[in-house]
Amino acid sequence: MLYSEMNRDMLLNEKNQLEERYNTFKAKNLKLDMSRGKPGKEQLDLSNGINEIKDFVYNGTDLRNYGILDGIESCKKLFAELLDVETKNVIIGPNESLTLMFDYVSQCYSHGAGDTPWSKLDEIKFLCPVPGYDRHFTICEYFGIKMINVPMTPNGPDMDAVEELVKDESVKGMMCIPKYSNPQGITFSDETVKRIAALKPAAKDFRIIWDNAYCVHDLSDDGEKLLNIFDILPEYGNEDMVVEFCSTSKITFPGAGISAVIASDANIASIKKRLNAQTISYDKMNQHRHAQFFGNADGVKAHMKKHAEILKPKFDIVLKHLKNELSGTGTAEWIEPKGGYFISLDVMHGCAKRVGELCKEAGVTLTTVGATYPYGIDPNDSNIRIAPSYPPVDELDTAAELLCICVRLACGERLLG
């Protein structure tokens, strides 16, 4: 029954029953963590064989030494095949793409993106699809970039809003995750990708950080397909507008993987110019290990099916509890993602922080409520990001049930005033 249709006595009775269940969990002194999208131990174990590769000579070059600034060819080919781009448009970086994204924004800030350095401008703004990835917001906040919320739709960011906002010359960019967005798991539709590619921003140096973090992270064989934006950009003379980033952080080891940046010829040249001052080379031995371990894109895809076999049951457990406990109550809505690392839960307005408090008191750690919005401010106090990947199945089962109890309890409290 919808909570909004319950009278006061019914709500009080519901609250009493929920508090009894809640206190039973609380007495267990739980310490459960659903705060970050980290791979679990079983997933990490899938890549242990990468450490068995001991050959560190590639094409006659000793990879233990200096050199090869933009990455070894075999590794560049691997990413080029995965993302359907040319090898010349790939640079291989360190273990995480976040570093490459930060460095690129820093480059635009200090030296510009073909125009005045952003640091010399009175105001810089970025569009931020919300709910979104907190690390993107942290980069913007670090550089003093003003963030503008753009609502997400089932097809991606609200493009009517984007097309209007880019008429402002101080809007210099947008950060987004186009496939299995964090946290909603939404893949941008073909129409959305085409409208992004066709943008005509007032700022000549407008840049889109195309964070393709979950490009191969399907949970089943019927995963969603993302249109390759680099095939469309030339139609509108926008080759330089999009810079793509990805990594093996959730493919092999987050702390010892490799990352890549994909961009136009002009952008690759400017990034290389900066790298020439910044570093001698990234870890080529690790690049070689990855290229040897996977062989080609098909090797990566086969590896990711093993990840899906571990991850899908965890997602299913959380979704089962959401359906069993929350369906028909009007207390929450959610999206069933076909890939990625998160489930986005939208609870009754004004209740998310209270849900977080109740979970914390009972021993379940969630992503900080509000983190999915710039400056940590969710205007509706509604969104909660659930990360099912890290906890073992039995712990996840407990945490998901307790989360649902907390949602219902928080919403009941609010309706009771």
Coordinates of C-alpha atoms in Angstrom, one line a residue:
M1 CA 0.0 0.0 0.0
L2 CA 1.2 3.5 -0.7
Y3 CA 2.5 5.2 2.4
S4 CA 0.9 8.5 1.2
E5 CA -2.6 6.8 1.4
M6 CA -2.1 5.4 5.0
N7 CA -3.8 7.2 7.9
R8 CA -1.9 8.2 11.0
D9 CA -2.7 5.0 12.9
M10 CA -1.6 2.8 10.0
L11 CA 1.7 4.7 9.7
L12 CA 2.3 4.4 13.4
N13 CA 1.7 0.7 13.3
E14 CA 4.0 0.4 10.3
K15 CA 6.7 2.4 12.0
N16 CA 6.5 0.2 15.1
Q17 CA 7.0 -3.0 13.1
L18 CA 9.9 -1.5 11.2
E19 CA 11.6 -0.3 14.3
E20 CA 11.4 -3.8 15.7
R21 CA 13.1 -5.2 12.6
Y22 CA 15.6 -2.3 12.6
N23 CA 16.6 -2.9 16.3
T24 CA 17.1 -6.6 15.6
F25 CA 19.7 -5.7 12.9
K26 CA 21.2 -3.0 15.1
A27 CA 21.8 -5.5 17.9
K28 CA 24.1 -7.5 15.6
N29 CA 26.8 -4.8 15.6
L30 CA 27.2 -5.0 11.8
K31 CA 30.1 -3.5 9.8
L32 CA 28.9 -3.6 6.2
D33 CA 30.2 -1.3 3.4
M34 CA 28.4 -0.3 0.2
S35 CA 30.1 3.0 -0.1
R36 CA 32.4 2.7 -3.1
G37 CA 32.3 0.7 -6.4
K38 CA 35.4 -1.4 -5.7
P39 CA 35.8 -4.8 -7.3
G40 CA 35.5 -7.7 -4.8
K41 CA 38.3 -10.2 -4.1
E42 CA 36.8 -12.8 -6.5
Q43 CA 37.0 -10.2 -9.3
L44 CA 40.5 -9.2 -8.5
D45 CA 41.6 -12.9 -8.5
L46 CA 40.5 -13.2 -12.1
S47 CA 43.5 -11.2 -13.2
N48 CA 46.2 -12.8 -11.0
G49 CA 47.7 -14.5 -14.1
I50 CA 48.8 -11.1 -15.4
N51 CA 51.7 -11.2 -12.8
E52 CA 53.0 -14.4 -14.4
I53 CA 54.2 -12.6 -17.5
K54 CA 57.9 -11.9 -17.1
D55 CA 59.1 -11.0 -20.6
F56 CA 59.9 -7.2 -20.7
V57 CA 61.3 -6.8 -24.2
Y58 CA 58.9 -5.6 -26.9
N59 CA 59.9 -5.0 -30.5
G60 CA 63.6 -5.0 -29.4
T61 CA 63.0 -2.4 -26.7
D62 CA 63.7 -3.1 -23.0
L63 CA 60.5 -1.8 -21.4
R64 CA 62.2 -1.4 -18.0
N65 CA 64.0 1.6 -19.3
Y66 CA 63.0 5.2 -20.3
G67 CA 61.1 6.1 -23.4
I68 CA 57.9 5.5 -25.5
L69 CA 56.0 8.5 -24.0
D70 CA 52.6 7.7 -25.4
G71 CA 52.6 3.9 -24.7
I72 CA 53.7 0.8 -26.4
E73 CA 52.0 -0.1 -29.7
S74 CA 50.4 -3.4 -28.6
C75 CA 48.6 -1.7 -25.7
K76 CA 47.5 1.2 -27.9
K77 CA 46.1 -1.3 -30.4
L78 CA 44.2 -3.1 -27.6
F79 CA 42.4 0.1 -26.6
A80 CA 41.9 1.2 -30.2
E81 CA 40.2 -2.1 -31.0
L82 CA 38.0 -2.0 -27.9
L83 CA 36.8 1.6 -28.6
D84 CA 36.8 1.4 -32.4
V85 CA 39.3 4.2 -33.0
E86 CA 42.7 4.5 -34.7
T87 CA 45.8 3.7 -32.8
K88 CA 47.3 7.1 -33.5
N89 CA 44.6 8.7 -31.5
V90 CA 45.3 6.7 -28.3
I91 CA 47.7 7.6 -25.5
I92 CA 48.3 5.0 -22.7
G93 CA 48.6 6.5 -19.2
P94 CA 49.0 5.4 -15.6
N95 CA 46.8 3.1 -13.5
E96 CA 43.7 5.2 -13.4
S97 CA 41.9 7.5 -15.9
L98 CA 41.1 10.0 -13.1
T99 CA 44.7 11.1 -13.3
L100 CA 44.4 11.7 -17.0
M101 CA 41.2 13.6 -16.6
F102 CA 42.6 15.8 -13.9
D103 CA 45.8 16.5 -16.0
Y104 CA 43.8 17.4 -19.1
V105 CA 41.6 19.9 -17.2
S106 CA 44.8 21.2 -15.6
Q107 CA 46.3 21.7 -19.1
C108 CA 43.2 23.6 -20.3
Y109 CA 43.4 25.7 -17.1
S110 CA 47.1 26.6 -17.5
H111 CA 47.6 26.7 -21.2
G112 CA 44.1 26.7 -22.7
A113 CA 42.5 24.4 -25.3
G114 CA 43.4 26.4 -28.4
D115 CA 42.2 29.6 -26.9
T116 CA 42.8 31.8 -23.7
P117 CA 43.9 29.7 -20.7
W118 CA 41.0 29.2 -18.4
S119 CA 42.9 30.5 -15.5
K120 CA 43.0 33.9 -17.1
L121 CA 39.2 34.1 -17.4
D122 CA 36.8 35.7 -14.9
E123 CA 34.6 32.7 -14.7
I124 CA 34.5 29.1 -16.0
K125 CA 31.5 26.8 -16.0
F126 CA 31.0 23.1 -16.6
L127 CA 27.8 21.3 -17.2
C128 CA 27.2 18.4 -14.8
P129 CA 24.6 15.7 -15.6
V130 CA 23.0 14.8 -12.3
P131 CA 22.9 12.6 -10.4
G132 CA 26.6 12.0 -11.4
Y133 CA 30.1 11.0 -10.4
D134 CA 31.5 12.7 -7.3
R135 CA 35.1 12.6 -8.6
H136 CA 34.1 14.7 -11.6
F137 CA 32.7 17.3 -9.3
T138 CA 35.8 17.2 -7.1
I139 CA 38.0 18.1 -10.1
C140 CA 35.8 21.0 -11.0
E141 CA 35.7 22.3 -7.5
Y142 CA 39.5 22.0 -7.2
F143 CA 40.0 24.4 -10.2
G144 CA 37.2 26.7 -9.0
I145 CA 35.0 25.8 -12.0
K146 CA 31.4 26.6 -11.4
M147 CA 29.1 23.6 -11.9
I148 CA 25.7 23.7 -13.4
N149 CA 23.3 20.9 -12.8
V150 CA 21.8 19.3 -15.9
P151 CA 19.1 16.7 -15.2
M152 CA 19.5 13.1 -16.5
T153 CA 16.7 11.6 -18.5
P154 CA 16.3 7.9 -19.5
N155 CA 18.3 8.8 -22.7
G156 CA 21.1 10.7 -21.1
P157 CA 21.5 14.4 -20.1
D158 CA 18.6 16.7 -20.9
M159 CA 19.8 17.9 -24.3
D160 CA 17.3 20.8 -24.6
A161 CA 19.0 22.2 -21.4
V162 CA 22.5 21.5 -22.7
E163 CA 21.9 23.1 -26.1
E164 CA 20.6 26.2 -24.3
L165 CA 23.3 26.4 -21.7
V166 CA 26.2 26.2 -24.2
K167 CA 25.1 29.5 -25.7
D168 CA 26.9 31.0 -22.7
E169 CA 30.6 31.6 -23.7
S170 CA 31.7 31.0 -20.1
V171 CA 30.5 27.4 -20.3
K172 CA 33.7 25.6 -21.2
G173 CA 32.8 21.9 -20.8
M174 CA 30.8 19.0 -19.6
M175 CA 31.9 15.8 -17.8
C176 CA 29.8 12.7 -18.4
I177 CA 29.8 8.9 -18.3
P178 CA 28.1 7.9 -21.5
K179 CA 27.7 4.2 -21.0
Y180 CA 26.2 2.9 -17.7
S181 CA 26.3 6.3 -16.1
N182 CA 27.4 6.6 -12.4
P183 CA 25.1 6.1 -10.5
Q184 CA 22.0 5.4 -12.7
G185 CA 23.4 3.0 -15.2
I186 CA 22.0 4.9 -18.1
T187 CA 23.5 4.6 -21.6
F188 CA 23.2 7.6 -23.8
S189 CA 20.8 7.0 -26.7
D190 CA 21.9 7.3 -30.3
E191 CA 19.9 10.5 -30.6
T192 CA 21.6 12.0 -27.5
V193 CA 25.1 11.1 -28.8
K194 CA 24.3 12.7 -32.1
R195 CA 22.9 15.9 -30.5
I196 CA 26.1 16.1 -28.3
A197 CA 28.3 15.7 -31.4
A198 CA 26.3 18.4 -33.2
L199 CA 26.6 21.0 -30.4
K200 CA 27.6 24.5 -31.4
P201 CA 28.9 26.0 -28.2
A202 CA 29.6 29.8 -27.9
A203 CA 33.0 28.8 -26.4
K204 CA 35.4 27.8 -29.2
D205 CA 37.4 25.8 -26.6
F206 CA 34.4 23.9 -25.2
R207 CA 35.5 20.4 -24.2
I208 CA 33.5 17.3 -23.2
I209 CA 35.2 14.8 -20.8
W210 CA 33.8 11.6 -22.2
D211 CA 34.5 9.3 -19.3
N212 CA 33.8 5.9 -20.8
A213 CA 34.6 4.0 -17.6
Y214 CA 32.2 1.2 -18.2
C215 CA 32.7 0.6 -21.9
V216 CA 32.9 -3.3 -21.5
H217 CA 31.1 -3.7 -18.1
D218 CA 27.9 -5.5 -19.2
L219 CA 26.1 -7.6 -16.6
S220 CA 24.7 -10.0 -19.3
D221 CA 24.9 -10.8 -23.0
D222 CA 22.2 -8.3 -23.8
G223 CA 24.3 -5.3 -22.7
E224 CA 23.6 -1.9 -24.1
K225 CA 25.5 -0.4 -27.1
L226 CA 26.9 3.1 -27.1
L227 CA 27.2 4.9 -30.4
N228 CA 30.8 5.9 -31.2
I229 CA 30.8 9.7 -31.0
F230 CA 34.1 9.9 -32.9
D231 CA 32.3 8.6 -36.0
I232 CA 29.9 11.6 -35.9
L233 CA 32.0 14.5 -34.7
P234 CA 33.6 15.2 -38.1
E235 CA 30.2 15.7 -39.7
Y236 CA 29.9 18.9 -37.6
G237 CA 33.6 20.0 -37.6
N238 CA 33.7 19.1 -33.9
E239 CA 36.6 16.6 -33.9
D240 CA 38.4 18.5 -31.1
M241 CA 35.3 18.9 -28.8
V242 CA 35.4 15.4 -27.2
V243 CA 38.2 13.8 -25.2
E244 CA 37.6 10.2 -24.2
F245 CA 39.0 8.4 -21.1
C246 CA 38.9 4.8 -20.0
S247 CA 41.0 2.4 -17.9
T248 CA 41.3 -1.2 -16.7
S249 CA 40.6 -0.2 -13.1
K250 CA 37.6 -2.5 -12.9
I251 CA 38.9 -4.9 -15.5
T252 CA 42.2 -6.0 -13.9
F253 CA 43.5 -4.2 -10.8
P254 CA 42.3 -0.7 -9.7
G255 CA 45.6 0.0 -8.1
A256 CA 47.8 -1.5 -10.8
G257 CA 46.0 -1.1 -14.1
I258 CA 46.4 1.1 -17.2
S259 CA 44.4 4.0 -18.5
A260 CA 44.0 5.6 -21.9
V261 CA 43.0 8.9 -23.5
I262 CA 41.4 9.0 -26.9
A263 CA 41.3 12.2 -28.9
S264 CA 41.6 14.0 -32.2
D265 CA 45.0 14.5 -33.9
A266 CA 45.2 18.1 -32.7
N267 CA 44.3 17.2 -29.1
I268 CA 46.7 14.3 -29.1
A269 CA 49.5 16.6 -30.2
S270 CA 48.7 19.1 -27.4
I271 CA 48.6 16.4 -24.8
K272 CA 51.9 14.9 -26.0
K273 CA 53.4 18.4 -25.8
R274 CA 52.4 18.6 -22.1
L275 CA 53.4 15.0 -21.4
N276 CA 56.9 15.8 -22.8
A277 CA 57.3 18.2 -19.9
Q278 CA 55.5 16.1 -17.3
T279 CA 56.9 12.6 -17.6
I280 CA 59.5 10.4 -19.3
S281 CA 57.1 7.5 -19.7
Y282 CA 54.4 5.6 -17.9
D283 CA 54.8 2.0 -16.7
K284 CA 55.5 0.2 -19.9
M285 CA 56.1 -3.2 -18.2
N286 CA 52.5 -3.0 -16.9
Q287 CA 51.3 -2.0 -20.4
H288 CA 53.0 -5.1 -21.8
R289 CA 51.6 -7.4 -19.1
H290 CA 48.1 -6.2 -20.0
A291 CA 48.6 -6.6 -23.8
Q292 CA 50.0 -10.1 -23.4
F293 CA 47.4 -11.1 -20.8
F294 CA 44.4 -10.2 -23.0
G295 CA 45.9 -10.5 -26.5
N296 CA 43.1 -8.5 -28.2
A297 CA 39.6 -7.0 -27.6
D298 CA 38.0 -10.4 -27.6
G299 CA 40.2 -11.4 -24.8
V300 CA 39.0 -8.4 -22.7
K301 CA 35.4 -9.2 -23.5
A302 CA 35.8 -12.9 -22.5
H303 CA 37.4 -11.7 -19.3
M304 CA 34.5 -9.3 -18.6
K305 CA 32.0 -12.2 -18.9
K306 CA 33.7 -13.7 -15.9
H307 CA 33.3 -10.4 -14.0
A308 CA 29.6 -10.4 -14.9
E309 CA 29.1 -13.9 -13.5
I310 CA 30.3 -12.6 -10.2
L311 CA 28.6 -9.2 -10.3
K312 CA 25.1 -10.0 -11.6
P313 CA 24.1 -12.1 -8.6
K314 CA 25.0 -9.2 -6.4
F315 CA 23.0 -6.8 -8.3
D316 CA 20.1 -9.3 -8.4
I317 CA 20.2 -9.6 -4.6
V318 CA 19.9 -5.8 -4.1
L319 CA 17.1 -5.5 -6.7
K320 CA 15.2 -8.4 -5.1
H321 CA 15.1 -6.6 -1.8
L322 CA 14.1 -3.3 -3.4
K323 CA 11.2 -5.0 -5.2
N324 CA 10.1 -7.1 -2.2
E325 CA 10.4 -4.3 0.4
L326 CA 9.7 -1.1 -1.5
S327 CA 7.5 -1.8 -4.5
G328 CA 4.0 -0.5 -4.1
T329 CA 4.9 1.7 -1.1
G330 CA 5.7 4.9 -3.0
T331 CA 8.8 5.4 -0.9
A332 CA 11.4 4.9 -3.6
E333 CA 12.1 4.5 -7.3
W334 CA 15.1 2.9 -9.0
I335 CA 16.6 1.8 -12.3
E336 CA 17.6 -1.8 -13.1
P337 CA 20.9 -1.3 -14.9
K338 CA 22.3 -3.6 -17.5
G339 CA 25.9 -2.9 -16.6
G340 CA 28.2 -0.6 -14.7
Y341 CA 28.8 -0.7 -11.0
F342 CA 25.9 1.0 -9.3
I343 CA 22.2 1.1 -8.5
S344 CA 20.7 4.5 -8.1
L345 CA 17.9 4.7 -5.5
D346 CA 15.6 7.8 -5.3
V347 CA 13.7 7.9 -2.1
M348 CA 10.9 10.2 -1.1
H349 CA 12.0 13.8 -1.2
G350 CA 13.7 15.0 2.0
C351 CA 14.5 11.5 3.3
A352 CA 17.9 10.4 1.8
K353 CA 20.0 11.9 4.6
R354 CA 17.8 10.3 7.2
V355 CA 18.2 7.0 5.4
G356 CA 22.0 7.4 5.6
E357 CA 21.9 8.2 9.3
L358 CA 19.7 5.1 10.1
C359 CA 22.0 2.9 8.0
K360 CA 25.1 4.2 9.7
E361 CA 23.6 3.7 13.2
A362 CA 22.9 0.1 12.3
G363 CA 26.4 -0.6 10.8
V364 CA 25.9 -0.1 7.1
T365 CA 28.1 2.5 5.3
L366 CA 26.6 4.1 2.2
T367 CA 28.1 6.6 -0.3
T368 CA 27.8 10.0 1.4
V369 CA 24.3 11.2 0.7
G370 CA 24.5 14.2 -1.6
A371 CA 27.8 13.1 -3.2
T372 CA 26.0 12.4 -6.5
Y373 CA 25.4 16.2 -6.9
P374 CA 27.9 19.1 -7.2
Y375 CA 29.0 20.6 -3.9
G376 CA 27.4 17.6 -2.2
I377 CA 24.0 19.3 -2.4
D378 CA 21.1 17.2 -3.6
P379 CA 18.3 19.7 -3.9
N380 CA 15.7 17.1 -3.3
D381 CA 17.6 15.1 -0.6
S382 CA 16.5 12.0 -2.5
N383 CA 19.3 10.2 -4.3
I384 CA 21.3 7.3 -2.8
R385 CA 24.1 5.5 -4.7
I386 CA 24.2 1.7 -4.0
A387 CA 27.5 -0.1 -4.7
P388 CA 26.9 -3.8 -4.7
S389 CA 30.3 -5.0 -6.0
Y390 CA 32.6 -5.2 -2.9
P391 CA 30.7 -6.9 -0.1
P392 CA 30.5 -10.8 -0.1
V393 CA 27.1 -12.1 -1.0
D394 CA 25.9 -12.9 2.5
E395 CA 26.9 -9.5 3.8
L396 CA 25.2 -7.8 0.8
D397 CA 22.0 -9.7 1.4
T398 CA 21.9 -8.4 5.0
A399 CA 22.9 -4.8 4.0
A400 CA 20.3 -4.6 1.2
E401 CA 17.5 -5.7 3.5
L402 CA 18.5 -3.3 6.2
L403 CA 18.7 -0.5 3.7
C404 CA 15.1 -1.1 2.6
I405 CA 14.0 -1.1 6.2
C406 CA 15.8 2.3 6.7
V407 CA 14.1 3.7 3.6
R408 CA 10.6 2.8 4.8
L409 CA 11.3 4.0 8.3
A410 CA 12.7 7.3 7.2
C411 CA 9.7 7.9 4.8
G412 CA 7.3 6.9 7.5
E413 CA 8.9 9.3 10.0
R414 CA 8.6 12.1 7.5
L415 CA 4.9 11.5 6.7
L416 CA 4.2 11.4 10.5
G417 CA 5.9 14.8 10.8

